[in-house]
Coordinates of C-alpha atoms and ligand atoms in Angstrom, one line a residue:
M1 CA 6.6 0.8 9.9
F2 CA 3.8 3.3 10.8
V3 CA 2.7 2.4 13.8
V4 CA -0.7 3.2 16.0
V5 CA -0.8 2.7 20.0
G6 CA -4.1 2.9 21.3
V7 CA -4.1 3.5 24.9
S8 CA -7.3 2.9 26.8
G9 CA -8.2 4.1 30.5
G10 CA -6.3 1.5 32.8
V11 CA -3.3 2.0 35.1
A12 CA -1.4 0.0 32.9
A13 CA -0.9 3.0 30.6
Y14 CA 2.1 3.6 32.4
K15 CA 3.6 0.5 31.2
S16 CA 2.6 1.7 27.4
V17 CA 5.2 4.5 27.7
H18 CA 7.7 2.1 27.6
L19 CA 6.1 0.1 25.0
V20 CA 6.1 3.4 22.9
R21 CA 9.3 4.0 23.7
L22 CA 10.8 0.7 22.5
L23 CA 8.9 1.3 19.2
V24 CA 10.6 4.5 18.5
L25 CA 13.9 3.3 19.4
A26 CA 13.5 0.5 17.0
G27 CA 13.2 3.4 14.1
H28 CA 9.2 3.1 13.8
E29 CA 7.2 6.4 13.2
V30 CA 4.5 5.8 16.3
H31 CA 1.1 7.8 16.8
V32 CA -0.2 7.4 20.3
V33 CA -4.4 7.5 20.1
P34 CA -5.3 7.8 23.6
T35 CA -9.0 7.7 24.9
E36 CA -10.3 10.4 26.9
D37 CA -10.0 8.3 30.2
S38 CA -6.8 7.2 29.9
L39 CA -5.6 10.7 30.1
R40 CA -6.1 10.7 33.6
F41 CA -3.2 7.8 33.9
V42 CA -0.7 9.4 31.4
G43 CA -0.9 12.9 29.8
T44 CA -1.1 14.1 26.3
S45 CA 2.3 15.6 27.1
T46 CA 4.0 12.3 27.8
W47 CA 2.8 10.5 24.8
E48 CA 3.8 13.4 22.7
S49 CA 7.1 13.9 23.8
I50 CA 7.9 9.6 24.0
S51 CA 6.2 9.4 20.5
R52 CA 7.6 12.5 18.9
N53 CA 4.1 13.2 17.4
P54 CA 1.3 15.3 18.0
V55 CA -1.8 13.2 20.1
T56 CA -5.4 13.9 20.0
T57 CA -8.2 12.1 20.9
S58 CA -11.1 13.2 19.2
V59 CA -12.6 12.9 16.0
H60 CA -13.2 16.5 15.4
D61 CA -9.6 17.5 15.6
D62 CA -7.4 17.8 12.4
V63 CA -10.9 17.4 10.5
A64 CA -9.3 18.9 6.8
Q65 CA -7.3 16.2 7.4
V66 CA -9.9 13.1 7.7
R67 CA -7.8 12.6 10.5
H68 CA -10.7 10.2 11.9
V69 CA -9.6 7.5 9.3
A70 CA -6.2 8.7 8.2
L71 CA -4.4 6.9 11.1
G72 CA -6.4 3.6 10.5
Q73 CA -5.7 3.9 6.8
A74 CA -2.1 4.6 6.8
A75 CA -1.0 1.9 9.7
D76 CA 1.1 -0.8 9.2
L77 CA 0.5 -2.2 12.6
I78 CA -2.2 -1.1 15.5
I79 CA -1.5 -1.8 19.2
V80 CA -4.1 -1.1 22.0
A81 CA -2.2 -1.4 25.5
P82 CA -3.9 -1.5 27.7
A83 CA -7.0 -2.7 26.4
T84 CA -9.6 -2.5 29.1
A85 CA -13.0 -4.4 29.2
N86 CA -14.8 -1.4 27.6
T87 CA -12.5 -1.1 24.8
L88 CA -12.7 -4.5 24.1
A89 CA -16.4 -4.7 24.5
R90 CA -16.2 -1.4 22.0
M91 CA -14.2 -3.0 19.2
T92 CA -16.4 -6.0 19.0
A93 CA -19.4 -3.7 18.4
G94 CA -17.5 -1.5 16.1
L95 CA -18.2 1.4 18.1
A96 CA -16.8 4.4 16.5
D97 CA -17.4 7.6 18.6
N98 CA -13.7 8.6 19.5
L99 CA -10.6 8.7 17.4
L100 CA -9.5 5.3 18.9
G101 CA -12.8 3.4 17.6
T102 CA -12.8 5.2 14.2
T103 CA -8.9 4.4 13.6
L104 CA -9.7 0.9 14.7
L105 CA -12.3 0.5 12.1
A106 CA -10.9 2.2 9.0
T107 CA -7.5 -0.3 9.3
T108 CA -6.8 -3.1 7.4
A109 CA -3.4 -3.7 9.3
P110 CA -3.0 -6.2 11.5
V111 CA -4.5 -5.3 15.3
V112 CA -2.5 -6.7 18.8
V113 CA -4.6 -6.0 21.9
A114 CA -3.4 -6.1 25.6
P115 CA -5.9 -6.5 27.9
A116 CA -5.4 -5.4 31.1
M117 CA -8.8 -5.7 34.1
H118 CA -9.6 -7.3 36.9
T119 CA -9.6 -11.2 37.1
E120 CA -13.5 -11.3 37.3
M121 CA -13.9 -8.8 34.7
W122 CA -11.4 -10.8 32.7
S123 CA -13.7 -14.3 33.5
H124 CA -16.9 -13.0 32.8
P125 CA -18.6 -14.2 29.9
A126 CA -19.7 -10.9 28.3
T127 CA -15.6 -10.5 27.5
Q128 CA -14.8 -13.7 27.0
H129 CA -17.5 -14.0 24.4
N130 CA -15.9 -10.5 23.2
M131 CA -12.8 -11.9 22.9
A132 CA -13.5 -15.1 21.2
T133 CA -15.4 -12.6 18.6
L134 CA -12.2 -10.3 18.0
R135 CA -10.0 -13.5 17.7
A136 CA -12.3 -14.8 15.3
R137 CA -11.7 -11.3 13.4
G138 CA -8.1 -12.0 13.2
V139 CA -7.2 -9.5 16.0
H140 CA -3.6 -11.1 18.1
V141 CA -4.2 -10.8 21.8
V142 CA -1.2 -10.8 24.3
G143 CA -1.9 -11.9 27.6
P144 CA -3.2 -10.9 30.2
A145 CA -0.1 -12.0 32.7
D146 CA -1.4 -14.0 35.7
G147 CA 0.0 -11.8 39.2
P148 CA -0.5 -9.2 41.0
L149 CA -3.2 -7.0 40.5
T150 CA -3.8 -2.9 41.4
G151 CA -6.2 -4.1 44.2
G152 CA -3.6 -6.0 46.2
D153 CA -5.7 -9.1 44.7
S154 CA -3.9 -11.5 42.3
G155 CA -4.7 -13.6 39.2
P156 CA -5.0 -13.2 35.3
G157 CA -5.6 -9.7 33.8
R158 CA -2.6 -7.9 34.6
M159 CA -1.1 -6.3 31.2
S160 CA 1.7 -8.3 29.9
E161 CA 5.2 -6.5 29.8
P162 CA 5.7 -3.9 27.1
D163 CA 8.8 -6.5 26.0
E164 CA 6.5 -9.3 25.0
I165 CA 3.6 -7.4 23.6
F166 CA 6.3 -5.8 21.4
Q167 CA 7.4 -8.9 20.4
A168 CA 4.2 -10.3 19.9
A169 CA 3.4 -7.0 17.9
L170 CA 6.2 -7.3 15.4
A171 CA 5.4 -10.9 14.8
A172 CA 1.9 -10.0 13.7
V173 CA 2.9 -7.8 10.9
P174 CA 2.4 -10.6 7.7
G175 CA 5.1 -11.0 5.8
D176 CA 7.2 -8.7 8.0
A177 CA 9.2 -6.5 5.9
D178 CA 10.6 -8.5 2.9
L179 CA 11.0 -5.1 0.7
A180 CA 12.7 -3.4 3.4
G181 CA 15.8 -1.8 1.9
L182 CA 15.1 -2.0 -1.7
R183 CA 13.7 1.6 -4.1
V184 CA 10.6 0.9 -5.4
T185 CA 9.4 3.6 -8.5
V186 CA 5.9 2.4 -9.8
S187 CA 3.8 4.4 -12.2
T188 CA -0.1 4.6 -12.4
G189 CA -3.1 6.2 -14.0
G190 CA -3.3 7.2 -17.4
T191 CA -1.4 9.6 -19.3
R192 CA -3.3 12.7 -21.1
E193 CA -2.1 14.2 -24.5
P194 CA -3.6 17.8 -25.0
I195 CA -5.4 18.3 -28.6
D196 CA -6.1 22.1 -26.9
P197 CA -6.5 23.8 -23.7
V198 CA -9.7 22.0 -22.6
R199 CA -9.4 18.5 -24.3
F200 CA -7.4 15.9 -24.4
L201 CA -6.7 12.2 -25.7
G202 CA -6.9 10.0 -22.2
N203 CA -7.8 6.2 -21.4
R204 CA -9.5 4.4 -19.0
S205 CA -7.3 3.9 -16.5
S206 CA -8.4 4.7 -12.5
G207 CA -4.7 4.5 -11.4
K208 CA -5.9 2.1 -8.2
Q209 CA -3.7 -1.1 -9.4
G210 CA -0.8 1.0 -9.4
A211 CA -1.9 2.7 -6.3
E212 CA -2.2 -0.8 -4.5
V213 CA 1.1 -1.7 -6.1
A214 CA 2.9 1.2 -4.5
L215 CA 1.4 0.8 -0.8
T216 CA 1.7 -2.9 -1.0
A217 CA 5.4 -2.5 -1.5
A218 CA 5.5 0.4 1.5
R219 CA 4.0 -2.0 3.4
R220 CA 6.3 -4.5 3.0
G221 CA 9.3 -2.0 3.7
A222 CA 10.5 -0.6 0.6
E223 CA 10.9 3.1 -0.3
V224 CA 8.4 4.0 -2.8
R225 CA 8.1 6.9 -5.3
L226 CA 4.5 6.8 -7.0
L227 CA 4.6 8.4 -10.3
A228 CA 0.8 9.3 -10.7
A229 CA -0.3 10.2 -14.4
H230 CA -4.1 11.1 -13.8
V231 CA -6.1 9.0 -11.4
G232 CA -9.6 8.4 -10.1
D233 CA -10.8 10.6 -7.1
G234 CA -9.4 9.2 -3.8
V235 CA -6.9 6.8 -5.5
L236 CA -3.9 8.0 -3.7
M237 CA -5.6 8.8 -0.7
E238 CA -4.0 5.9 1.2
A239 CA -0.4 6.3 -0.4
S240 CA -0.2 9.7 0.2
R241 CA -0.6 9.2 3.6
H242 CA 2.3 6.4 4.1
P243 CA 5.5 7.6 5.0
R244 CA 7.6 5.6 2.7
V245 CA 5.7 6.7 -0.5
E246 CA 6.8 9.6 -2.4
I247 CA 4.1 10.5 -5.1
V248 CA 5.4 12.8 -7.9
H249 CA 2.4 14.2 -10.6
T250 CA 2.6 13.8 -14.0
G251 CA 0.5 14.4 -16.8
T252 CA 1.7 13.2 -20.5
A253 CA 3.8 10.7 -21.5
V254 CA 6.6 13.2 -22.1
E255 CA 6.3 14.3 -18.5
L256 CA 6.4 11.0 -17.1
Q257 CA 9.3 9.3 -18.7
D258 CA 11.5 12.3 -17.7
A259 CA 9.9 11.4 -14.4
A260 CA 10.7 7.8 -14.7
V261 CA 13.9 8.3 -15.9
A262 CA 15.1 10.4 -13.0
A263 CA 13.3 8.3 -10.4
A264 CA 14.7 4.8 -11.8
V265 CA 18.3 5.7 -11.6
D266 CA 18.6 4.8 -8.3
A267 CA 15.6 2.4 -8.0
D268 CA 15.9 -1.5 -7.3
I269 CA 12.8 -2.0 -9.1
V270 CA 10.6 -0.1 -11.6
A271 CA 7.1 -1.0 -12.0
M272 CA 5.4 0.7 -14.9
V273 CA 1.6 0.2 -14.4
A274 CA 0.6 3.4 -16.0
A275 CA -1.6 3.5 -19.0
V276 CA 0.5 5.2 -21.4
A277 CA -0.8 7.1 -24.4
D278 CA 1.2 5.6 -27.7
Y279 CA 0.3 8.6 -29.4
R280 CA 0.1 12.1 -28.8
V281 CA -1.2 15.1 -31.0
A282 CA 2.1 16.7 -33.2
E283 CA 0.9 19.9 -32.1
A284 CA -1.9 20.9 -30.1
S285 CA -3.5 24.2 -30.3
D286 CA -3.2 26.9 -27.6
E287 CA -6.4 28.0 -28.7
K288 CA -9.7 26.1 -28.3
L289 CA -10.6 24.6 -31.0
S290 CA -14.1 25.1 -32.7
K291 CA -16.2 23.4 -35.1
Q292 CA -15.6 24.3 -38.9
G293 CA -18.8 24.6 -40.4
G294 CA -20.0 20.7 -41.1
E295 CA -16.6 19.7 -41.9
G296 CA -14.7 16.5 -40.3
L297 CA -11.4 17.2 -38.0
T298 CA -8.4 15.4 -38.7
L299 CA -5.6 15.8 -35.9
E300 CA -2.0 14.7 -36.9
L301 CA -0.5 12.0 -34.3
V302 CA 3.1 11.4 -33.5
Q303 CA 4.3 8.3 -31.4
N304 CA 5.4 9.0 -27.8
P305 CA 8.3 7.7 -26.7
D306 CA 8.2 4.0 -25.4
I307 CA 9.2 4.6 -21.6
L308 CA 9.3 0.8 -20.6
A309 CA 11.8 0.3 -23.5
G310 CA 13.7 2.9 -22.8
L311 CA 14.0 2.1 -19.3
V312 CA 15.1 -1.5 -20.0
R313 CA 17.6 -0.1 -22.3
N314 CA 19.3 1.7 -19.9
R315 CA 18.6 -0.4 -16.8
S316 CA 21.4 -0.2 -14.3
P317 CA 23.1 -3.9 -12.9
G318 CA 20.5 -5.8 -10.8
Q319 CA 17.5 -3.3 -11.3
T320 CA 14.2 -5.5 -12.2
I321 CA 11.8 -3.8 -14.6
V322 CA 8.2 -4.8 -14.6
G323 CA 5.7 -4.0 -17.3
F324 CA 1.6 -4.2 -17.2
A325 CA -0.3 -5.0 -20.3
A326 CA -3.9 -4.9 -20.6
E327 CA -5.2 -6.9 -23.8
T328 CA -8.4 -7.9 -25.1
A329 CA -8.6 -11.8 -25.6
H330 CA -11.1 -14.2 -26.3
T331 CA -9.3 -16.9 -24.4
D332 CA -6.5 -18.0 -21.6
D333 CA -4.1 -19.1 -24.5
E334 CA -4.7 -15.8 -26.4
L335 CA -3.9 -13.4 -23.6
I336 CA -0.6 -15.6 -22.8
A337 CA 0.4 -15.5 -26.3
K338 CA -0.2 -11.9 -26.7
G339 CA 1.4 -11.6 -23.1
R340 CA 4.5 -13.9 -24.2
A341 CA 5.1 -11.2 -27.7
K342 CA 4.9 -8.4 -25.9
R343 CA 7.1 -9.3 -23.1
R344 CA 9.9 -10.4 -25.3
R345 CA 9.4 -6.8 -27.0
K346 CA 9.8 -4.8 -24.4
G347 CA 12.7 -7.0 -22.7
V348 CA 11.1 -6.9 -19.0
D349 CA 11.9 -9.5 -16.6
L350 CA 8.3 -9.7 -15.7
L351 CA 5.1 -8.8 -17.5
A352 CA 1.6 -8.8 -15.9
V353 CA -1.1 -9.3 -18.2
N354 CA -4.6 -8.8 -17.6
A355 CA -7.8 -9.3 -19.9
V356 CA -9.8 -6.1 -20.5
G357 CA -12.7 -5.4 -22.3
W358 CA -15.3 -2.5 -21.8
K359 CA -16.9 -3.9 -19.3
K360 CA -14.1 -5.7 -17.8
G361 CA -10.6 -4.8 -15.6
F362 CA -11.3 -0.7 -15.0
E363 CA -12.6 1.3 -12.4
S364 CA -13.3 -1.6 -10.4
T365 CA -11.7 -2.4 -7.1
D366 CA -10.8 -6.2 -8.1
N367 CA -8.7 -7.3 -10.7
E368 CA -7.5 -10.5 -12.6
L369 CA -4.0 -11.1 -14.0
L370 CA -1.3 -13.5 -15.0
I371 CA 2.4 -12.8 -14.5
L372 CA 5.1 -14.1 -17.1
D373 CA 8.8 -14.3 -16.4
A374 CA 11.8 -13.8 -18.2
D375 CA 11.8 -17.3 -19.7
D376 CA 7.9 -16.8 -20.4
D377 CA 6.4 -19.0 -18.0
V378 CA 3.4 -18.1 -16.1
V379 CA 4.4 -18.2 -12.8
A380 CA 0.9 -16.7 -11.3
Q381 CA -2.3 -16.5 -12.1
V382 CA -4.0 -14.3 -9.8
R383 CA -7.8 -13.1 -9.3
G384 CA -9.2 -10.9 -6.1
S385 CA -9.1 -7.7 -5.0
K386 CA -6.3 -5.0 -6.5
R387 CA -4.5 -5.1 -3.5
A388 CA -4.2 -9.1 -3.3
V389 CA -3.1 -9.1 -7.1
A390 CA -0.2 -6.3 -5.3
G391 CA 0.8 -8.6 -3.1
A392 CA 1.2 -11.7 -5.4
L393 CA 3.1 -9.2 -8.0
W394 CA 5.2 -8.6 -5.4
D395 CA 6.0 -12.2 -4.5
A396 CA 7.0 -12.8 -8.0
V397 CA 9.2 -9.7 -8.3
L398 CA 11.0 -11.3 -5.4
T399 CA 11.2 -14.7 -6.8
A400 CA 12.8 -13.5 -9.8
R401 CA 15.3 -11.3 -8.3
Q402 CA 16.3 -14.2 -6.1
R403 CA 16.7 -16.5 -9.3
T404 CA 18.8 -13.7 -10.8
R405 CA 20.7 -13.7 -8.1
M406 CA 21.1 -17.4 -8.2
E407 CA 21.9 -17.5 -11.7
S408 CA 24.6 -15.1 -11.8
T409 CA 26.7 -16.8 -8.8
D410 CA 26.3 -19.8 -11.1
G411 CA 28.5 -20.4 -14.3
S412 CA 26.3 -22.9 -15.4
L413 CA 23.2 -21.3 -15.7
S414 CA 22.5 -18.1 -18.2
L415 CA 21.3 -14.8 -17.2
P416 CA 17.7 -14.4 -18.3
E417 CA 17.5 -12.5 -21.5
M418 CA 17.2 -8.5 -21.2
Ligands
CTP1 N1 4.1 1.6 -22.0 C1 5.1 2.8 -21.7 N2 5.4 3.8 -22.5 C2 4.9 3.5 -23.8 C3 3.4 2.8 -23.9 C4 3.4 1.6 -22.7 O1 6.1 2.2 -20.9 N3 4.5 4.5 -24.8 C5 4.2 0.8 -20.9 C6 3.0 0.8 -20.0 O2 3.4 1.4 -19.0 C7 3.0 -0.9 -19.7 C8 4.0 -1.3 -21.0 O3 4.7 -0.5 -21.4 O4 3.7 -0.9 -18.7 C9 2.6 -2.2 -21.8 O5 1.5 -1.2 -22.0 P1 1.1 -1.4 -24.0 O6 0.1 0.2 -23.8 O7 0.3 -2.7 -23.4 O8 2.1 -1.1 -24.7 P2 2.3 -0.8 -26.1 O9 3.5 -0.8 -26.3 O10 1.6 0.5 -26.2 O11 1.9 -2.3 -26.6 P3 1.1 -2.1 -28.0 O12 0.7 -1.0 -28.2 O13 2.0 -2.8 -29.3 O14 0.2 -2.9 -27.7

């Protein structure tokens, strides 16, 4: 996992050195974001050597890499330890004038805080009010423990031990890593087929849904290859920052086919989310075409290869292949019927079908689709953000794989048709 550890200015910062070490030893990619104040307790060199990654505190460092939001976007998990009364108050207010603040605002990952402060500060209504707000927002709180504090006094306020924070933090990650160990290939975007050096045949796919499918798989532990045909601005930003996503850029259907065939060789799961042009211009012109008087223009089109059907024909044992189909339909029944016909034609294990129209399905952040399995049953019908839809798709993929495994070990059941 990609873990960000925020460190605020309390003496307990020294204990977080051990927390970072535990995370690194467990194989996680750890980035430490200390506040300026905390560097009085533990300095940059310690964090860099323990985390094995560069450390910055300012939003003005590494601006070209948009570091102030990049860490938050890439994170699978953020731990703030120690979390001082001041940092907790800043989190509650959503302040963003240091790198930790911007990172916390830019994330959708689970956030775990380990408060550390004197008992009076912890018990103060302001702090308790902040804690209640943070809890209500879904922030996980570990501790504080009851025990001796730095001033010689004793009471609740002592930061929990690193082992406890480590365990609580891992437990906070949803669905833990149910795709860990799986190699996944996802295609996204829309192919462009050249007409001449400046024109192409294309489609309206933005690539958002495929990028979310890839990112969700990576967050759930898979190693992901994302084959991107043309996508909208910024669509690949989060995926490109995820350590388990490798992006391969493609352009035409034939280029996408080459990339997909190569990637599928060792993939456990292939999801073709890309909108592939069915036709290309038979011979694209090397020169820019100009108008020919008042005449119309006839282009000769030839069919592109059906990438998905080819992948299904050459699938390796145990490989799960998922197709996507955008269909125009007036009713759910019509959509399901079109989906079933296409699933059978393509021979895929799962087909995600969504209804599209000129004003529906494209360029939006939300999506609505139904998922058909190898028996043509509707196994899910989801509506929500493209990220939520991606989550439902992976749930369906895991269920289908589980079923195939069970069926192949039980002779009384037949394998799903391929
Ligand atoms: N697809 C593909 N290669 C193509 C066309 C489509 O791999 N040449 C894949 C898409 O990535 C998608 C699925 O097939 O996963 C369904 O795409 P769609 O365009 O709906 O399928 P078509 O075969 O074009 O079906 P039709 O034209 O009959 O509607």
